[in-house]
PDB file of C-alpha atoms and ligand atoms in Angstrom:
ATOM      1  CA  MET A1282       0.000   0.000   0.000  1.00 60.00           C
ATOM      2  CA  SER A1283       1.288   3.475  -0.824  1.00 70.00           C
ATOM      3  CA  ASP A1284       1.272   6.362   1.618  1.00 83.00           C
ATOM      4  CA  THR A1285      -0.651   8.541  -0.819  1.00 90.00           C
ATOM      5  CA  PRO A1286      -3.744   9.867   0.981  1.00 94.00           C
ATOM      6  CA  ARG A1287      -7.017   8.458  -0.328  1.00 97.00           C
ATOM      7  CA  ILE A1288      -9.123  11.452  -1.275  1.00 98.00           C
ATOM      8  CA  ALA A1289     -12.817  11.570  -2.121  1.00 98.00           C
ATOM      9  CA  VAL A1290     -14.918  14.465  -3.388  1.00 98.00           C
ATOM     10  CA  TYR A1291     -18.525  14.779  -2.173  1.00 98.00           C
ATOM     11  CA  PRO A1292     -20.328  17.196  -4.512  1.00 97.00           C
ATOM     12  CA  GLY A1293     -23.797  18.605  -4.031  1.00 96.00           C
ATOM     13  CA  SER A1294     -25.900  21.723  -3.702  1.00 95.00           C
ATOM     14  CA  PHE A1295     -25.998  21.661   0.120  1.00 97.00           C
ATOM     15  CA  ASP A1296     -28.660  24.406   0.189  1.00 96.00           C
ATOM     16  CA  PRO A1297     -28.343  24.023   3.165  1.00 97.00           C
ATOM     17  CA  ILE A1298     -26.383  21.038   4.532  1.00 98.00           C
ATOM     18  CA  THR A1299     -28.652  18.638   6.472  1.00 98.00           C
ATOM     19  CA  ARG A1300     -28.002  15.827   8.932  1.00 97.00           C
ATOM     20  CA  GLY A1301     -28.551  13.445   5.983  1.00 96.00           C
ATOM     21  CA  HIS A1302     -25.537  14.968   4.218  1.00 98.00           C
ATOM     22  CA  LEU A1303     -23.585  14.880   7.499  1.00 98.00           C
ATOM     23  CA  ASP A1304     -24.408  11.202   7.944  1.00 97.00           C
ATOM     24  CA  VAL A1305     -22.934  10.526   4.491  1.00 98.00           C
ATOM     25  CA  ILE A1306     -19.814  12.614   5.284  1.00 98.00           C
ATOM     26  CA  GLU A1307     -19.285  10.745   8.584  1.00 98.00           C
ATOM     27  CA  ARG A1308     -19.399   7.422   6.728  1.00 98.00           C
ATOM     28  CA  ALA A1309     -17.136   8.667   3.942  1.00 98.00           C
ATOM     29  CA  ILE A1310     -14.410   9.863   6.314  1.00 98.00           C
ATOM     30  CA  LYS A1311     -14.153   6.323   7.691  1.00 98.00           C
ATOM     31  CA  LEU A1312     -13.258   5.122   4.196  1.00 98.00           C
ATOM     32  CA  PHE A1313     -11.033   7.957   2.953  1.00 98.00           C
ATOM     33  CA  ASP A1314      -8.217  10.041   4.471  1.00 98.00           C
ATOM     34  CA  ASN A1315      -9.726  13.244   3.134  1.00 98.00           C
ATOM     35  CA  VAL A1316     -13.235  14.108   2.023  1.00 98.00           C
ATOM     36  CA  ILE A1317     -13.566  17.325   0.044  1.00 98.00           C
ATOM     37  CA  VAL A1318     -17.161  18.513   0.373  1.00 98.00           C
ATOM     38  CA  THR A1319     -17.711  20.553  -2.760  1.00 98.00           C
ATOM     39  CA  VAL A1320     -20.498  23.047  -3.265  1.00 97.00           C
ATOM     40  CA  ALA A1321     -21.211  22.589  -6.944  1.00 92.00           C
ATOM     41  CA  ALA A1322     -22.782  25.372  -8.981  1.00 87.00           C
ATOM     42  CA  HIS A1323     -26.069  24.168 -10.481  1.00 78.00           C
ATOM     43  CA  ARG A1324     -27.369  26.251 -13.347  1.00 73.00           C
ATOM     44  CA  ASP A1325     -30.948  24.950 -13.132  1.00 71.00           C
ATOM     45  CA  LYS A1326     -31.444  25.712  -9.462  1.00 75.00           C
ATOM     46  CA  LYS A1327     -31.915  29.093  -7.854  1.00 88.00           C
ATOM     47  CA  PRO A1328     -30.349  28.633  -4.439  1.00 94.00           C
ATOM     48  CA  LEU A1329     -31.562  30.122  -1.167  1.00 95.00           C
ATOM     49  CA  PHE A1330     -28.003  30.493   0.155  1.00 96.00           C
ATOM     50  CA  ASN A1331     -25.069  31.713  -1.918  1.00 95.00           C
ATOM     51  CA  MET A1332     -21.938  29.573  -2.315  1.00 95.00           C
ATOM     52  CA  GLU A1333     -20.071  31.314   0.533  1.00 97.00           C
ATOM     53  CA  GLU A1334     -22.980  30.878   2.947  1.00 97.00           C
ATOM     54  CA  ARG A1335     -23.314  27.207   2.039  1.00 97.00           C
ATOM     55  CA  MET A1336     -19.578  26.604   2.510  1.00 98.00           C
ATOM     56  CA  ASP A1337     -19.663  28.406   5.858  1.00 98.00           C
ATOM     57  CA  MET A1338     -22.538  26.193   7.103  1.00 98.00           C
ATOM     58  CA  ILE A1339     -20.734  23.022   5.926  1.00 98.00           C
ATOM     59  CA  ARG A1340     -17.530  24.150   7.679  1.00 98.00           C
ATOM     60  CA  GLU A1341     -19.395  24.829  10.920  1.00 97.00           C
ATOM     61  CA  SER A1342     -21.275  21.528  10.744  1.00 97.00           C
ATOM     62  CA  THR A1343     -18.142  19.432  10.025  1.00 97.00           C
ATOM     63  CA  LYS A1344     -15.526  21.230  12.133  1.00 96.00           C
ATOM     64  CA  GLN A1345     -15.190  18.267  14.543  1.00 96.00           C
ATOM     65  CA  LEU A1346     -14.433  15.859  11.672  1.00 97.00           C
ATOM     66  CA  GLU A1347     -10.742  15.554  10.947  1.00 97.00           C
ATOM     67  CA  GLY A1348      -9.877  15.226   7.265  1.00 97.00           C
ATOM     68  CA  VAL A1349     -12.930  17.047   5.909  1.00 98.00           C
ATOM     69  CA  LYS A1350     -12.304  20.051   3.669  1.00 98.00           C
ATOM     70  CA  VAL A1351     -14.857  22.366   2.130  1.00 98.00           C
ATOM     71  CA  THR A1352     -14.645  24.111  -1.204  1.00 98.00           C
ATOM     72  CA  LEU A1353     -16.631  25.100  -4.299  1.00 96.00           C
ATOM     73  CA  ASP A1354     -16.498  24.236  -7.952  1.00 95.00           C
ATOM     74  CA  ASP A1355     -18.345  25.541 -10.983  1.00 92.00           C
ATOM     75  CA  GLY A1356     -16.954  23.178 -13.598  1.00 94.00           C
ATOM     76  CA  LEU A1357     -16.958  19.469 -14.360  1.00 95.00           C
ATOM     77  CA  ILE A1358     -16.759  17.617 -11.066  1.00 96.00           C
ATOM     78  CA  VAL A1359     -14.591  14.797 -12.455  1.00 97.00           C
ATOM     79  CA  GLU A1360     -12.039  17.352 -13.659  1.00 97.00           C
ATOM     80  CA  PHE A1361     -12.047  18.965 -10.248  1.00 97.00           C
ATOM     81  CA  ALA A1362     -11.615  15.541  -8.625  1.00 98.00           C
ATOM     82  CA  GLU A1363      -8.670  14.739 -10.859  1.00 97.00           C
ATOM     83  CA  GLU A1364      -7.002  18.075 -10.073  1.00 97.00           C
ATOM     84  CA  GLU A1365      -7.371  17.314  -6.365  1.00 97.00           C
ATOM     85  CA  GLY A1366      -5.913  13.824  -6.772  1.00 97.00           C
ATOM     86  CA  ALA A1367      -9.215  12.249  -5.686  1.00 98.00           C
ATOM     87  CA  VAL A1368      -9.948   8.600  -6.448  1.00 98.00           C
ATOM     88  CA  ALA A1369     -13.668   8.709  -5.709  1.00 98.00           C
ATOM     89  CA  LEU A1370     -16.856  10.740  -5.929  1.00 98.00           C
ATOM     90  CA  ILE A1371     -19.250  10.217  -3.033  1.00 98.00           C
ATOM     91  CA  ARG A1372     -23.016  10.290  -3.538  1.00 97.00           C
ATOM     92  CA  GLY A1373     -25.680   9.609  -0.936  1.00 95.00           C
ATOM     93  CA  LEU A1374     -28.632   7.324  -1.536  1.00 93.00           C
ATOM     94  CA  ARG A1375     -31.982   7.637   0.199  1.00 91.00           C
ATOM     95  CA  PHE A1376     -34.487   5.685  -1.842  1.00 84.00           C
ATOM     96  CA  VAL A1377     -34.819   3.541  -4.890  1.00 83.00           C
ATOM     97  CA  SER A1378     -36.121   6.756  -6.446  1.00 83.00           C
ATOM     98  CA  ASP A1379     -32.655   8.354  -6.110  1.00 89.00           C
ATOM     99  CA  ILE A1380     -31.099   5.519  -8.061  1.00 92.00           C
ATOM    100  CA  GLU A1381     -32.283   6.412 -11.552  1.00 92.00           C
ATOM    101  CA  PHE A1382     -30.829   9.915 -11.473  1.00 93.00           C
ATOM    102  CA  GLU A1383     -27.738   8.890  -9.524  1.00 95.00           C
ATOM    103  CA  PHE A1384     -26.947   6.081 -11.983  1.00 95.00           C
ATOM    104  CA  GLN A1385     -27.245   8.471 -14.924  1.00 96.00           C
ATOM    105  CA  LEU A1386     -24.880  10.886 -13.227  1.00 96.00           C
ATOM    106  CA  ALA A1387     -22.401   8.132 -12.285  1.00 97.00           C
ATOM    107  CA  TRP A1388     -22.546   6.711 -15.794  1.00 97.00           C
ATOM    108  CA  MET A1389     -21.786  10.109 -17.335  1.00 97.00           C
ATOM    109  CA  ASN A1390     -19.001  10.791 -14.853  1.00 97.00           C
ATOM    110  CA  ARG A1391     -17.462   7.382 -15.586  1.00 97.00           C
ATOM    111  CA  HIS A1392     -17.643   8.184 -19.299  1.00 97.00           C
ATOM    112  CA  LEU A1393     -15.880  11.508 -18.676  1.00 97.00           C
ATOM    113  CA  ASN A1394     -13.205  10.012 -16.430  1.00 97.00           C
ATOM    114  CA  ALA A1395     -13.155   6.302 -15.642  1.00 97.00           C
ATOM    115  CA  GLU A1396     -10.387   6.763 -13.065  1.00 96.00           C
ATOM    116  CA  VAL A1397     -12.682   8.545 -10.624  1.00 97.00           C
ATOM    117  CA  ILE A1398     -14.989   5.940  -9.109  1.00 98.00           C
ATOM    118  CA  THR A1399     -18.458   6.864  -7.836  1.00 98.00           C
ATOM    119  CA  VAL A1400     -19.141   5.431  -4.383  1.00 98.00           C
ATOM    120  CA  PHE A1401     -22.757   5.352  -3.124  1.00 97.00           C
ATOM    121  CA  LEU A1402     -23.340   5.533   0.606  1.00 97.00           C
ATOM    122  CA  MET A1403     -26.663   4.806   2.268  1.00 94.00           C
ATOM    123  CA  THR A1404     -27.777   7.229   4.942  1.00 93.00           C
ATOM    124  CA  ASP A1405     -29.263   6.302   8.312  1.00 94.00           C
ATOM    125  CA  VAL A1406     -32.921   5.368   7.901  1.00 93.00           C
ATOM    126  CA  LYS A1407     -34.044   8.355  10.007  1.00 93.00           C
ATOM    127  CA  TYR A1408     -32.789  10.689   7.261  1.00 94.00           C
ATOM    128  CA  THR A1409     -34.302   8.743   4.388  1.00 92.00           C
ATOM    129  CA  HIS A1410     -37.044  11.303   3.772  1.00 91.00           C
ATOM    130  CA  LEU A1411     -34.835  14.316   4.206  1.00 94.00           C
ATOM    131  CA  ASN A1412     -33.828  16.782   1.544  1.00 94.00           C
ATOM    132  CA  SER A1413     -32.806  20.432   1.589  1.00 95.00           C
ATOM    133  CA  SER A1414     -35.906  21.741  -0.174  1.00 94.00           C
ATOM    134  CA  LEU A1415     -38.199  20.147   2.447  1.00 95.00           C
ATOM    135  CA  ILE A1416     -36.149  21.840   5.143  1.00 96.00           C
ATOM    136  CA  ARG A1417     -36.401  25.215   3.404  1.00 95.00           C
ATOM    137  CA  GLU A1418     -40.149  24.869   2.967  1.00 95.00           C
ATOM    138  CA  ALA A1419     -40.796  23.720   6.545  1.00 95.00           C
ATOM    139  CA  THR A1420     -38.733  26.630   7.914  1.00 95.00           C
ATOM    140  CA  ARG A1421     -40.532  29.103   5.665  1.00 94.00           C
ATOM    141  CA  LEU A1422     -43.835  27.897   7.129  1.00 94.00           C
ATOM    142  CA  GLY A1423     -42.579  28.154  10.712  1.00 93.00           C
ATOM    143  CA  GLY A1424     -41.991  24.422  11.334  1.00 93.00           C
ATOM    144  CA  ASN A1425     -39.379  23.128  13.759  1.00 94.00           C
ATOM    145  CA  ILE A1426     -36.590  21.483  11.766  1.00 95.00           C
ATOM    146  CA  ASP A1427     -34.029  21.198  14.567  1.00 95.00           C
ATOM    147  CA  ASP A1428     -33.813  17.378  14.356  1.00 95.00           C
ATOM    148  CA  PHE A1429     -32.595  17.611  10.793  1.00 97.00           C
ATOM    149  CA  VAL A1430     -29.945  20.337  10.693  1.00 97.00           C
ATOM    150  CA  THR A1431     -27.276  21.576  13.124  1.00 97.00           C
ATOM    151  CA  PRO A1432     -28.223  24.482  15.440  1.00 97.00           C
ATOM    152  CA  TYR A1433     -25.950  26.781  13.392  1.00 97.00           C
ATOM    153  CA  VAL A1434     -27.787  25.928  10.158  1.00 98.00           C
ATOM    154  CA  SER A1435     -31.149  26.218  11.890  1.00 97.00           C
ATOM    155  CA  ASP A1436     -30.299  29.777  12.996  1.00 96.00           C
ATOM    156  CA  LYS A1437     -29.139  30.725   9.497  1.00 97.00           C
ATOM    157  CA  LEU A1438     -32.335  29.344   7.972  1.00 96.00           C
ATOM    158  CA  LYS A1439     -34.563  31.200  10.384  1.00 94.00           C
ATOM    159  CA  ALA A1440     -32.642  34.447   9.839  1.00 95.00           C
ATOM    160  CA  LYS A1441     -32.915  34.074   6.073  1.00 92.00           C
ATOM    161  CA  LEU A1442     -36.534  32.969   5.820  1.00 88.00           C
ATOM    162  CA  LYS A1443     -38.238  34.745   8.666  1.00 75.00           C
ATOM    163  CA  GLY A1444     -36.449  38.077   8.186  1.00 60.00           C
TER     164      GLY A1444
HETATM  165  P1  ADP B2365     -28.002  17.614  -5.544  1.00 82.92           P
HETATM  166  O1  ADP B2365     -28.555  18.944  -5.841  1.00 82.92           O
HETATM  167  O2  ADP B2365     -26.838  17.186  -6.385  1.00 82.92           O
HETATM  168  O3  ADP B2365     -29.027  16.520  -5.340  1.00 82.92           O
HETATM  169  P2  ADP B2365     -27.726  17.671  -2.699  1.00 82.92           P
HETATM  170  O4  ADP B2365     -26.920  18.599  -1.920  1.00 82.92           O
HETATM  171  O5  ADP B2365     -29.180  17.668  -2.485  1.00 82.92           O
HETATM  172  O6  ADP B2365     -27.292  17.848  -4.181  1.00 82.92           O
HETATM  173  O7  ADP B2365     -27.211  16.210  -2.425  1.00 82.92           O
HETATM  174  C1  ADP B2365     -25.877  15.820  -2.621  1.00 82.92           C
HETATM  175  C2  ADP B2365     -25.799  14.326  -2.479  1.00 82.92           C
HETATM  176  O8  ADP B2365     -26.226  13.969  -1.173  1.00 82.92           O
HETATM  177  C3  ADP B2365     -26.694  13.538  -3.452  1.00 82.92           C
HETATM  178  O9  ADP B2365     -26.029  12.333  -3.766  1.00 82.92           O
HETATM  179  C4  ADP B2365     -27.926  13.258  -2.631  1.00 82.92           C
HETATM  180  O10 ADP B2365     -28.559  12.068  -3.049  1.00 82.92           O
HETATM  181  C5  ADP B2365     -27.297  13.074  -1.251  1.00 82.92           C
HETATM  182  N1  ADP B2365     -28.253  13.356  -0.180  1.00 82.92           N
HETATM  183  C6  ADP B2365     -29.011  14.451   0.010  1.00 82.92           C
HETATM  184  N2  ADP B2365     -29.779  14.326   1.109  1.00 82.92           N
HETATM  185  C7  ADP B2365     -29.486  13.104   1.623  1.00 82.92           C
HETATM  186  C8  ADP B2365     -29.966  12.357   2.744  1.00 82.92           C
HETATM  187  N3  ADP B2365     -30.929  12.820   3.537  1.00 82.92           N
HETATM  188  N4  ADP B2365     -29.429  11.139   2.944  1.00 82.92           N
HETATM  189  C9  ADP B2365     -28.492  10.647   2.104  1.00 82.92           C
HETATM  190  N5  ADP B2365     -28.014  11.270   1.043  1.00 82.92           N
HETATM  191  C10 ADP B2365     -28.496  12.495   0.801  1.00 82.92           C
END
């Protein structure tokens, strides 16, 4: 075995980061020396939080996890991964319904760069129904979402959505 660190990139919108994402990151860091959580620009989505705000919330939520780095990328994620020396892309799976889209994405990424291997990680069952847009909507309507995001993210959401 070489001493080269095993690096994985975990791309996503993270608008904002939830405990489902954190669950995936905690699993990934057991498998890799470094996990680079990457806020990826998504042209079709109008985000609630800008890239800097999303990175700040990820940093705060992962600060106790050694080996996790946070960054952003607005290009092809496999190119970014190669530049970083990463061997894997991490994606989280919730349901069978995630699989169709995730397989398409993994297939395209493999076509673009077969050296970067997509690794799917299953979240804890209690986060199976969780996604960032549900969290945004529940907060907007005054619901308590504290089981699903860190206190820091909860405060940021309330400040943003309740004025
Ligand atoms: P995207 O906009 O690419 O779906 P997200 O930030 O929503 O980005 O998600 C990034 C990755 O994390 C995706 O692979 C998604 O399936 C996964 N993910 C999101 N929420 C959860 C969750 N609750 N449990 C497990 N994986 C999740």
